[in-house]
CSV table of C-alpha atoms and ligand atoms in Angstrom, one decimal:
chain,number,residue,atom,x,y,z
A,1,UNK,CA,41.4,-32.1,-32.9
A,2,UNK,CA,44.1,-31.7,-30.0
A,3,UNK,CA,43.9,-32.8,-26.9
A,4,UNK,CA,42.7,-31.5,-23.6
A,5,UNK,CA,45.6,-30.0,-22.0
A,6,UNK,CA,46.8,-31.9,-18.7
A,7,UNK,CA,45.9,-30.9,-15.3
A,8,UNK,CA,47.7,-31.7,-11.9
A,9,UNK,CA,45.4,-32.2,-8.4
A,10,UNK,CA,46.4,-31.9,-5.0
A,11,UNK,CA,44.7,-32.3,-2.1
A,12,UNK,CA,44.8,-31.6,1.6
A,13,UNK,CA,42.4,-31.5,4.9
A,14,UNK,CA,42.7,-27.7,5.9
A,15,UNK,CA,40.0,-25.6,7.5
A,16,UNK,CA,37.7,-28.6,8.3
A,17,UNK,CA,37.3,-29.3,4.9
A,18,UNK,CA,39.1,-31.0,2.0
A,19,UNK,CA,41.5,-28.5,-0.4
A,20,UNK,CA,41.9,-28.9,-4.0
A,21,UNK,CA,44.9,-27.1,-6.1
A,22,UNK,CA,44.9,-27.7,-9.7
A,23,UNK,CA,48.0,-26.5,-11.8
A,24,UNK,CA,49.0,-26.8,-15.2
A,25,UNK,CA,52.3,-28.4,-14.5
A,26,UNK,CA,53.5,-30.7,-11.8
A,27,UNK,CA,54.5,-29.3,-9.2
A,28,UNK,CA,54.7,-30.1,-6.0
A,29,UNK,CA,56.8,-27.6,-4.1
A,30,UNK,CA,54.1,-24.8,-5.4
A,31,UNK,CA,51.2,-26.9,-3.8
A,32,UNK,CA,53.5,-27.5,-0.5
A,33,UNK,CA,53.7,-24.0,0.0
A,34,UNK,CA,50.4,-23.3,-0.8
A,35,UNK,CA,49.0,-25.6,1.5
A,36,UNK,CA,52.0,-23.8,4.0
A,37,UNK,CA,50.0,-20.7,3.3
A,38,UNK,CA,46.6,-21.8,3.9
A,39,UNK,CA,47.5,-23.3,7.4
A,40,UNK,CA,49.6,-20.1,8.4
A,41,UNK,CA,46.4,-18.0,7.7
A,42,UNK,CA,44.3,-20.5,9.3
A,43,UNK,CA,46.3,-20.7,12.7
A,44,UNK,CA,45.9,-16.8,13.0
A,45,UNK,CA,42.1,-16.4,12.4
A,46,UNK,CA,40.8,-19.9,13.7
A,47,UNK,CA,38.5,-19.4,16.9
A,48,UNK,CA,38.6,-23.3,17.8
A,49,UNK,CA,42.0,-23.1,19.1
A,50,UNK,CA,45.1,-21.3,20.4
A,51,UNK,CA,47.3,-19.6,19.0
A,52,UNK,CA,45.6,-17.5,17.0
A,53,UNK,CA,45.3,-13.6,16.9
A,54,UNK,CA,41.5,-13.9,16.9
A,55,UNK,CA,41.5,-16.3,19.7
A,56,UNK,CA,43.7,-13.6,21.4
A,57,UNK,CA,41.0,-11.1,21.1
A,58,UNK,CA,38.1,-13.4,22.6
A,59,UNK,CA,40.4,-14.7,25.2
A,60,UNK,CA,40.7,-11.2,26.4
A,61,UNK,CA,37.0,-10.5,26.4
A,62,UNK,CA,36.2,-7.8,29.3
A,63,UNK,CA,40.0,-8.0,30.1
A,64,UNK,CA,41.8,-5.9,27.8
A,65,UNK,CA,42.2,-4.9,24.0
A,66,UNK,CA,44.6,-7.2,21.7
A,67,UNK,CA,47.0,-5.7,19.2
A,68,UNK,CA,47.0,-7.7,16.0
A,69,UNK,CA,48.6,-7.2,12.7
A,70,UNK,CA,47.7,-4.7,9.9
A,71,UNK,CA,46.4,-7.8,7.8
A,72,UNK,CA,44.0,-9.2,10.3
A,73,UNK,CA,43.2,-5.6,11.8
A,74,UNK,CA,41.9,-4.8,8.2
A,75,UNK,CA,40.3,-7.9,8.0
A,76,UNK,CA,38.5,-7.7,11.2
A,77,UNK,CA,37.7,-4.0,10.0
A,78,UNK,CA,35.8,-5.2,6.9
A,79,UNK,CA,33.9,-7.5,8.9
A,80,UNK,CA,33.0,-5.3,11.4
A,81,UNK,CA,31.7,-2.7,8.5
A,82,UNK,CA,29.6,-5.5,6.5
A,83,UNK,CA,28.3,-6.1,10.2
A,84,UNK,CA,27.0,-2.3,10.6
A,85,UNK,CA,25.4,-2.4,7.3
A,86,UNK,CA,21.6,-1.3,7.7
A,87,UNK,CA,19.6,-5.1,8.1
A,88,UNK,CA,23.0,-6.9,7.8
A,89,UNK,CA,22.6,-10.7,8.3
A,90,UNK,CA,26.4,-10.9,8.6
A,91,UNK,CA,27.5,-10.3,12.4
A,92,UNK,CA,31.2,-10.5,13.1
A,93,UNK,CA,30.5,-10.6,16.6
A,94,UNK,CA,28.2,-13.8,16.7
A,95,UNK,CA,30.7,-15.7,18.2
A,96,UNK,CA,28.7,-16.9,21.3
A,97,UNK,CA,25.7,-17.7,19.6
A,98,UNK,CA,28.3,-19.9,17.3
A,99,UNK,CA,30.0,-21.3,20.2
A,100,UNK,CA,26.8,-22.1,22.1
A,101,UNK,CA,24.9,-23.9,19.5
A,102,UNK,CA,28.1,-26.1,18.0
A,103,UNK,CA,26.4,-26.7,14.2
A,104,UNK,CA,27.8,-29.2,12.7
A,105,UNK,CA,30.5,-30.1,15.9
A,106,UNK,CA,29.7,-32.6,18.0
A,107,UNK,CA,27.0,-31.9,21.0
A,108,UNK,CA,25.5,-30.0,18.9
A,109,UNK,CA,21.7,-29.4,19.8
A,110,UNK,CA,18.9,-26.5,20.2
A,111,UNK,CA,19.8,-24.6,23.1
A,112,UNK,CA,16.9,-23.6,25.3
A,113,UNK,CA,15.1,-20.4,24.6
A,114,UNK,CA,16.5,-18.4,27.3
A,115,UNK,CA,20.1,-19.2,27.1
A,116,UNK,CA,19.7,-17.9,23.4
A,117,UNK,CA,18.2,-14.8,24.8
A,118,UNK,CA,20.8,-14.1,27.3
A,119,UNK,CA,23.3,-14.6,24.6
A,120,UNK,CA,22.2,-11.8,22.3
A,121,UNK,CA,23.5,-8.5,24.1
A,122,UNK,CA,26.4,-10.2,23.6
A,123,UNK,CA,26.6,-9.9,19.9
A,124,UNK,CA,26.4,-6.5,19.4
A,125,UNK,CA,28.8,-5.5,16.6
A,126,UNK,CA,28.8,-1.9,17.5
A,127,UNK,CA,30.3,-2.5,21.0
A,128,UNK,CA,33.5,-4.2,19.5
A,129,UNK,CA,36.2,-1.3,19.6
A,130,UNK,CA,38.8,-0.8,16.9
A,131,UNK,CA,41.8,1.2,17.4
A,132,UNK,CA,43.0,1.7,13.5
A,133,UNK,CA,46.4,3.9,14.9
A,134,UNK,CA,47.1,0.9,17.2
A,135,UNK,CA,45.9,-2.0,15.9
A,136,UNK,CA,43.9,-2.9,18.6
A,137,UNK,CA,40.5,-5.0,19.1
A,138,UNK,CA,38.2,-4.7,22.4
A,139,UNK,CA,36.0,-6.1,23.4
A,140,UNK,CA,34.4,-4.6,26.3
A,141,UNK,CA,32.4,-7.2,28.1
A,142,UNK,CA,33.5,-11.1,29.0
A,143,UNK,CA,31.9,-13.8,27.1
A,144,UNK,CA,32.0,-11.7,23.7
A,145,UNK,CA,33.1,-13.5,21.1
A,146,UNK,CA,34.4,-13.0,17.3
A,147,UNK,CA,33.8,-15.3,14.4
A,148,UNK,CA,35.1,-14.7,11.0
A,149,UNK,CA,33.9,-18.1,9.8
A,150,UNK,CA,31.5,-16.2,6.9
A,151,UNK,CA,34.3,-14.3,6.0
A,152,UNK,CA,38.4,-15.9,6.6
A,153,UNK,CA,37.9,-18.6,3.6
A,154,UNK,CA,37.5,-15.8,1.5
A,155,UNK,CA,40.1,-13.9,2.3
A,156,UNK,CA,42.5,-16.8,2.0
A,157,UNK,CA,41.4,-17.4,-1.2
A,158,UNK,CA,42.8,-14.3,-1.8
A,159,UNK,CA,46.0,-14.4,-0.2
A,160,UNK,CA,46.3,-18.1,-2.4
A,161,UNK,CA,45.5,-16.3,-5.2
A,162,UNK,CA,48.1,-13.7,-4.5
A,163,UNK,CA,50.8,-15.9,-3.6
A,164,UNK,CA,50.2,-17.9,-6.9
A,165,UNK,CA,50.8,-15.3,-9.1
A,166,UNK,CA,53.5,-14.1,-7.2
A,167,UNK,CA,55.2,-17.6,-8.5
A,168,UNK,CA,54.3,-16.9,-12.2
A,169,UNK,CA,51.4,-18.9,-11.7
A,170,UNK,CA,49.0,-18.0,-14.2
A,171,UNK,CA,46.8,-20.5,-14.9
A,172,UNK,CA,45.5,-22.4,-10.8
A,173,UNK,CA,42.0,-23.5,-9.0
A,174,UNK,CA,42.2,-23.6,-5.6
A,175,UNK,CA,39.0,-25.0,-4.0
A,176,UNK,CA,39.0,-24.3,-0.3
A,177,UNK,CA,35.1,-26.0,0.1
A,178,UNK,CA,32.7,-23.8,-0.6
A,179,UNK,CA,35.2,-20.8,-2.1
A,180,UNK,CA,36.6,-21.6,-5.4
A,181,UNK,CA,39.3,-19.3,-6.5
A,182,UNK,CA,40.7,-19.2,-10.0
A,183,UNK,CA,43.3,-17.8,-12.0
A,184,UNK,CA,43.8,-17.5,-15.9
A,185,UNK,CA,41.7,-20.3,-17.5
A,186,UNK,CA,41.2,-23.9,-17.1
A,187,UNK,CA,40.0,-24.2,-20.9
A,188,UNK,CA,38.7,-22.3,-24.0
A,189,UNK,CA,35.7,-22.2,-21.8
A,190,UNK,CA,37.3,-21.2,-18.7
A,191,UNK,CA,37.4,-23.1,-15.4
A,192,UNK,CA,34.2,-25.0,-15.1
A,193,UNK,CA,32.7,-24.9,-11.6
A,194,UNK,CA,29.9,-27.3,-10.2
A,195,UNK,CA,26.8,-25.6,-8.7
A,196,UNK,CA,26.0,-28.0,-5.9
A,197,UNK,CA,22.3,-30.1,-5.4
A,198,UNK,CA,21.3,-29.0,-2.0
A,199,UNK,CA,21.0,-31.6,0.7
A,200,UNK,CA,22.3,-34.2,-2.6
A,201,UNK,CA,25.7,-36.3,-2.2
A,202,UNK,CA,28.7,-33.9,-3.0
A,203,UNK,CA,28.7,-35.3,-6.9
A,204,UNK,CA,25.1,-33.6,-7.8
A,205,UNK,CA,25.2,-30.8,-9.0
A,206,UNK,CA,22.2,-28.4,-10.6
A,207,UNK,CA,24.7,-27.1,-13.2
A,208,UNK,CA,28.0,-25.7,-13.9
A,209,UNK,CA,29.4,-22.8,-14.1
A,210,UNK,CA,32.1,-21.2,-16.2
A,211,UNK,CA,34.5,-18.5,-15.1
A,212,UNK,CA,38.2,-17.1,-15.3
A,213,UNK,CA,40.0,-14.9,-13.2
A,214,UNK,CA,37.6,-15.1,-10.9
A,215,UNK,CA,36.1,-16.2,-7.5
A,216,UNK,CA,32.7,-18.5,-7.2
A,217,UNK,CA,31.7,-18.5,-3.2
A,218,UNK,CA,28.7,-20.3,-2.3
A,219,UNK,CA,26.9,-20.5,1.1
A,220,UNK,CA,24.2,-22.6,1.5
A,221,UNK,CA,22.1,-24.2,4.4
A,222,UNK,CA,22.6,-27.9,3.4
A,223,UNK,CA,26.7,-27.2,4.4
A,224,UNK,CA,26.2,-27.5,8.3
A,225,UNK,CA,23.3,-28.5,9.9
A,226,UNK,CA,21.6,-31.2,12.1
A,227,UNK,CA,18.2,-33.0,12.9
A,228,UNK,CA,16.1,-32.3,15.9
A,229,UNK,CA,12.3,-32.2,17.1
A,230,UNK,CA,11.5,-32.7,13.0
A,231,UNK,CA,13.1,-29.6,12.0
A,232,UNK,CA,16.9,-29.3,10.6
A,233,UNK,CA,18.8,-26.7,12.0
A,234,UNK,CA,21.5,-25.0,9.8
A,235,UNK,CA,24.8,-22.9,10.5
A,236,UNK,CA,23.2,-19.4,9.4
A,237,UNK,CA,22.5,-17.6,11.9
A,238,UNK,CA,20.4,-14.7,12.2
A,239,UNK,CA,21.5,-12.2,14.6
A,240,UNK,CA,18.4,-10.6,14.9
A,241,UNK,CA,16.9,-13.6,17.0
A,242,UNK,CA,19.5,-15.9,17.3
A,243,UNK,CA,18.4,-19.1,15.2
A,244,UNK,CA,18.8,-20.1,12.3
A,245,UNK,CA,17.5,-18.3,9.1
A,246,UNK,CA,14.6,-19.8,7.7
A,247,UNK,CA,14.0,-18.0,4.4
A,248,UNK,CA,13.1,-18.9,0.4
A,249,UNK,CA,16.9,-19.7,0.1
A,250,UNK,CA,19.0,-23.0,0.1
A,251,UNK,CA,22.2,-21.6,-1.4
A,252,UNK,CA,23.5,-18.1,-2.6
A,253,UNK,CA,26.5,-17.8,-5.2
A,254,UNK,CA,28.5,-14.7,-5.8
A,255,UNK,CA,30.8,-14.2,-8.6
A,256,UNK,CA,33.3,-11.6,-8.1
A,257,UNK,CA,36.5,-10.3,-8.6
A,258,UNK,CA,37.8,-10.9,-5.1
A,259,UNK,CA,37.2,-14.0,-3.0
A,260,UNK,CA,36.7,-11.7,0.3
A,261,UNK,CA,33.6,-9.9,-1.5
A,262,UNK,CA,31.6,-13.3,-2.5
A,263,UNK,CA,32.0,-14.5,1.1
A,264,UNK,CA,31.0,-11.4,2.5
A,265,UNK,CA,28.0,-10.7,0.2
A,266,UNK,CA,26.9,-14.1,0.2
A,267,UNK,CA,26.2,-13.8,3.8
A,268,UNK,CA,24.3,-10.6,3.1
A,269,UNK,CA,22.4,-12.2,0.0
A,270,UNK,CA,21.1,-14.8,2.0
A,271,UNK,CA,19.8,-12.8,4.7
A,272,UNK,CA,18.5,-10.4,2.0
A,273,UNK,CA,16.1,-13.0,0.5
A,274,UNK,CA,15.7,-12.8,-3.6
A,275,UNK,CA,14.2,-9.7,-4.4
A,276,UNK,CA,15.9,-7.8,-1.9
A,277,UNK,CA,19.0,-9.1,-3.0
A,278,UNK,CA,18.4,-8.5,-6.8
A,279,UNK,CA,17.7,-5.3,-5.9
A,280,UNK,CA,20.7,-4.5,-4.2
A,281,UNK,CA,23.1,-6.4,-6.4
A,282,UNK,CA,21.8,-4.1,-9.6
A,283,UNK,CA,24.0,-0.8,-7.2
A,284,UNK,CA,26.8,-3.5,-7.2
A,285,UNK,CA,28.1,-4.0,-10.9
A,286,UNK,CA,31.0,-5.6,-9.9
A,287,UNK,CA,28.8,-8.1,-8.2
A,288,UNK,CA,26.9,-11.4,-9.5
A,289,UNK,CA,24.9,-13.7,-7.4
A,290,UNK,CA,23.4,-17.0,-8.4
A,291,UNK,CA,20.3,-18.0,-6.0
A,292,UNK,CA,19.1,-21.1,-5.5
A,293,UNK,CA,15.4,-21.6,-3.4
A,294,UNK,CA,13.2,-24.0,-1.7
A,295,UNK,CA,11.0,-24.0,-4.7
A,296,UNK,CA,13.6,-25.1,-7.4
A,297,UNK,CA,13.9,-22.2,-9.3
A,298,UNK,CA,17.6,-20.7,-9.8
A,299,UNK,CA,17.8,-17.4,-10.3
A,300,UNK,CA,20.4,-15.2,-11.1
A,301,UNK,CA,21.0,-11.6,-10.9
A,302,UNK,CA,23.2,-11.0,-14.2
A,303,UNK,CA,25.5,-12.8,-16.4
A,304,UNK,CA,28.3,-10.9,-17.1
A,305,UNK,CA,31.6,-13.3,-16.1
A,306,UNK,CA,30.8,-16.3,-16.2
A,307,UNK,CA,28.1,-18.8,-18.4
A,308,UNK,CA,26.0,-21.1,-16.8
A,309,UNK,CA,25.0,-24.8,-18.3
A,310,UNK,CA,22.2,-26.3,-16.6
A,311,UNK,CA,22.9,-30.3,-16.0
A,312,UNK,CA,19.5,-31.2,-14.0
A,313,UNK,CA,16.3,-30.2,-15.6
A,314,UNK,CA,14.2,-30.3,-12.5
A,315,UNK,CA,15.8,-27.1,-11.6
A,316,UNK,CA,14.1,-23.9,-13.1
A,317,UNK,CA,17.0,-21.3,-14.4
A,318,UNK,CA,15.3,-18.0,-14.6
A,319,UNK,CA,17.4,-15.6,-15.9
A,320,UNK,CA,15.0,-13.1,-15.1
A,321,UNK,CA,15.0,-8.9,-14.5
A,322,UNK,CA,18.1,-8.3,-17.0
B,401,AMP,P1,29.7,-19.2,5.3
B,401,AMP,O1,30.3,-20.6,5.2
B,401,AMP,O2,30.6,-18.2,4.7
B,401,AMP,O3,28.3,-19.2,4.9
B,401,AMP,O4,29.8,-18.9,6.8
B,401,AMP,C1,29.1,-19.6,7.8
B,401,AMP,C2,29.8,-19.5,9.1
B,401,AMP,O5,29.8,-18.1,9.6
B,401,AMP,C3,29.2,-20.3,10.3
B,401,AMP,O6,29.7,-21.6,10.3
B,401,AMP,C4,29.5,-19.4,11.5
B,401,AMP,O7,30.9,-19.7,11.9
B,401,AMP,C5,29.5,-18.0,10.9
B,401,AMP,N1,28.2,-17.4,11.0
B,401,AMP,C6,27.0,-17.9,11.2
B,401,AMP,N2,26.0,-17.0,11.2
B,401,AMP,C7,26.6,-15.8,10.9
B,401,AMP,C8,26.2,-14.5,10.7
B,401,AMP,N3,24.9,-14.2,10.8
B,401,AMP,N4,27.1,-13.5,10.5
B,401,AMP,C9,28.4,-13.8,10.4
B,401,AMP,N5,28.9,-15.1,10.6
B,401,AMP,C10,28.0,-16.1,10.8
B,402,MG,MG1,30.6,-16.3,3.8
C-alpha cells in the first residue's frame, strides 16, 4: 500500500465566484500568478465595469467601432460564430436583455412584457460588425450590448491551463466555478470531478466524474436564479423571446479538450434539449456531454474520456444510444 500523493489548495474570490488551484507541490508564487492571470483576463472581458476592452465596445454603442486585441478580437469572433449557428441558444449580443433583467445581482426582478419586447431588436448577433484586418467591433445602434458571460470562463481556463504548462506544470486543477480545468492526473484514476445536485447545497453531488487532461464545464439553471410570482427565473436566456429557457434540462456537462468548446457547447446543449443535442454531439467526436433533466434521469452522450461513478441512486444514469 503507498500512500495517496499530497495535494496543495488555493483559493481566491475571482469572477464572482470562489477559485480553486490544486498543485502537486507547494507553491505559492505559481498560484499568485495564476490568480495574476485570471484577474488580468477578467479586467479585459468583464461587462460590469471599466476598464475593460468589452466594456469599450458597449460604451461605444451607436458611437463608433472599438479596436481590441487579436486575443479578444478572436474571442469575440468565436462567439459571434456559435451565435450565427442555425437555432443557436447562445447570443453574444444578449447583453441588454442581461443587463435589464440583473439574475442573480441585486434588483433583480421580471421585467414587464414590453420592455422585454423592445429589448429584442437589440440583440441581433448579425448586426454586430467585425473588422478582422483591423481589429475592430461595432456596434451600430446605442443600447447594444455584448456579454461573453457563456463563454470568457472558458476561455480563461484555457489561458490557466496554458500558462501552467508553460511553468512545467504538469500535473494542476484549476476550478473557476462551474469550469474545471485539468492537467496531467490527479491519481491512477485521474482527477475526480463532482457532478453537482441541482438546486442541493454545493456538497451534493449526483456523482463524480473522472478525467485527465481535460476540461469538465457545466451550465445549469440552479447557478443564478431568483423567486417571483411562484415561478423561479434562471440566468439562461433564450434569445428567441427573451426569458428564460424552460426546457427538460437542469444542467448540461461537456467534456472536451479545450475549456472554450465546453462553455460554448454547453450553451448550445441546453438550448438543444436531449435528443437534439445527442444528435448533434454524435457529428462532434471530440465532444462529450453529460445531461441532467427535470425528471432525474442522467444521460450521457458517450464515454470516451472520462468514467463516471454514480454517488446518489435516486438519479437514473442512462448510458443510452452508444
Ligand atoms: P454559463 O455560465 O456559461 O451558462 O453562462 C451564463 C451567462 O451567459 C449568463 O449569466 C449571461 O451572462 C450569459 N447568457 C445568458 N443567456 C445567454 C445566451 N442565450 N447566450 C449567450 N450568453 C447568455
Ligand atoms: Mg457557457
Amino acid at each position: 500500500m503507498h500512500a495517496e500523493p499530497r495535494i496543495w489548495s488555493y483559493a481566491a474570490t475571482l469572477l464572482g465566484s470562489p477559485i480553486l488551484l490544486k498543485l502537486f507541490h507547494d507553491d505559492p508564487a505559481v498560484a499568485r500568478r495564476t490568480f495574476r492571470l485570471i484577474k488580468q483576463l477578467e479586467n479585459l472581458l468583464t461587462v460590469n465595469r471599466t476598464p475593460s476592452q468589452v466594456m469599450d465596445i458597449n460604451l461605444a454603442a451607436g458611437r463608433h467601432p472599438v479596436t481590441v486585441s487579436a486575443p479578444v478580437f478572436a474571442l469575440i469572433a468565436r462567439a459571434q460564430a456559435a451565435s450565427l449557428r442555425p437555432d443557436s441558444l447562445f447570443n453574444f449580443a444578449i447583453g441588454p436583455l442581461v443587463k435589464r433583467w440583473k439574475i442573480g445581482f441585486r434588483g433583480d426582478s421580471v421585467p414587464p412584457a414590453a420592455e422585454i419586447a423592445a429589448l429584442l431588436p437589440l440583440t441581433d448577433p448579425q448586426r454586430v460588425v467585425l473588422d478582422a484586418a483591423s481589429h475592430t467591433v461595432w456596434l451600430p445602434q446605442a443600447g447594444m450590448a455584448l456579454d461573453l458571460g457563456a463563454i470568457a470562463k472558458g476561455y480563461i481556463a484555457d489561458r490557466v491551463r496554458d500558462d501552467l504548462r508553460q511553468q512545467q506544470v504538469d500535473r494542476a486543477l484549476i476550478n473557476l466555478g462551474g469550469n474545471v480545468h485539468t492537467l496531467g492526473a490527479g491519481s491512477d484514476a485521474g482527477w475526480s470531478i463532482g457532478l453537482k445536485t441541482p438546486f442541493a447545497g454545493p456538497e451534493t453531488l449526483i456523482g463524480a466524474l473522472q478525467v485527465r487532461d481535460r476540461s469538465v464545464v457545466t451550465s445549469g439553471i440552479y447557478e443564478r436564479w431568483f423567486e417571483q410570482d411562484g415561478r423561479l427565473w434562471h440566468h439562461i436566456l433564450d434569445p428567441k423571446t427573451g426569458y428564460p429557457l424552460d426546457n427538460e434540462l437542469l444542467s448540461v456537462t461537456v467534456i472536451s479538450a479545450d475549456s472554450i468548446d465546453g462553455d460554448i457547447w454547453t450553451t448550445l446543449l441546453y438550448g438543444m434539449g436531449v435528443e437534439r443535442g445527442l444528435a448533434a454531439l454524435a457529428q462532434e467526436p471530440a465532444l462529450e456531454a453529460i445531461f441532467v433533466t427535470r425528471d432525474r434521469r442522467v444521460i450521457p452522450s458517450s464515454q470516451r474520456h472520462y468514467t463516471f461513478t454514480l454517488l446518489d441512486d435516486s438519479w437514473q444514469w442512462l448510458p443510452v444510444g452508444y
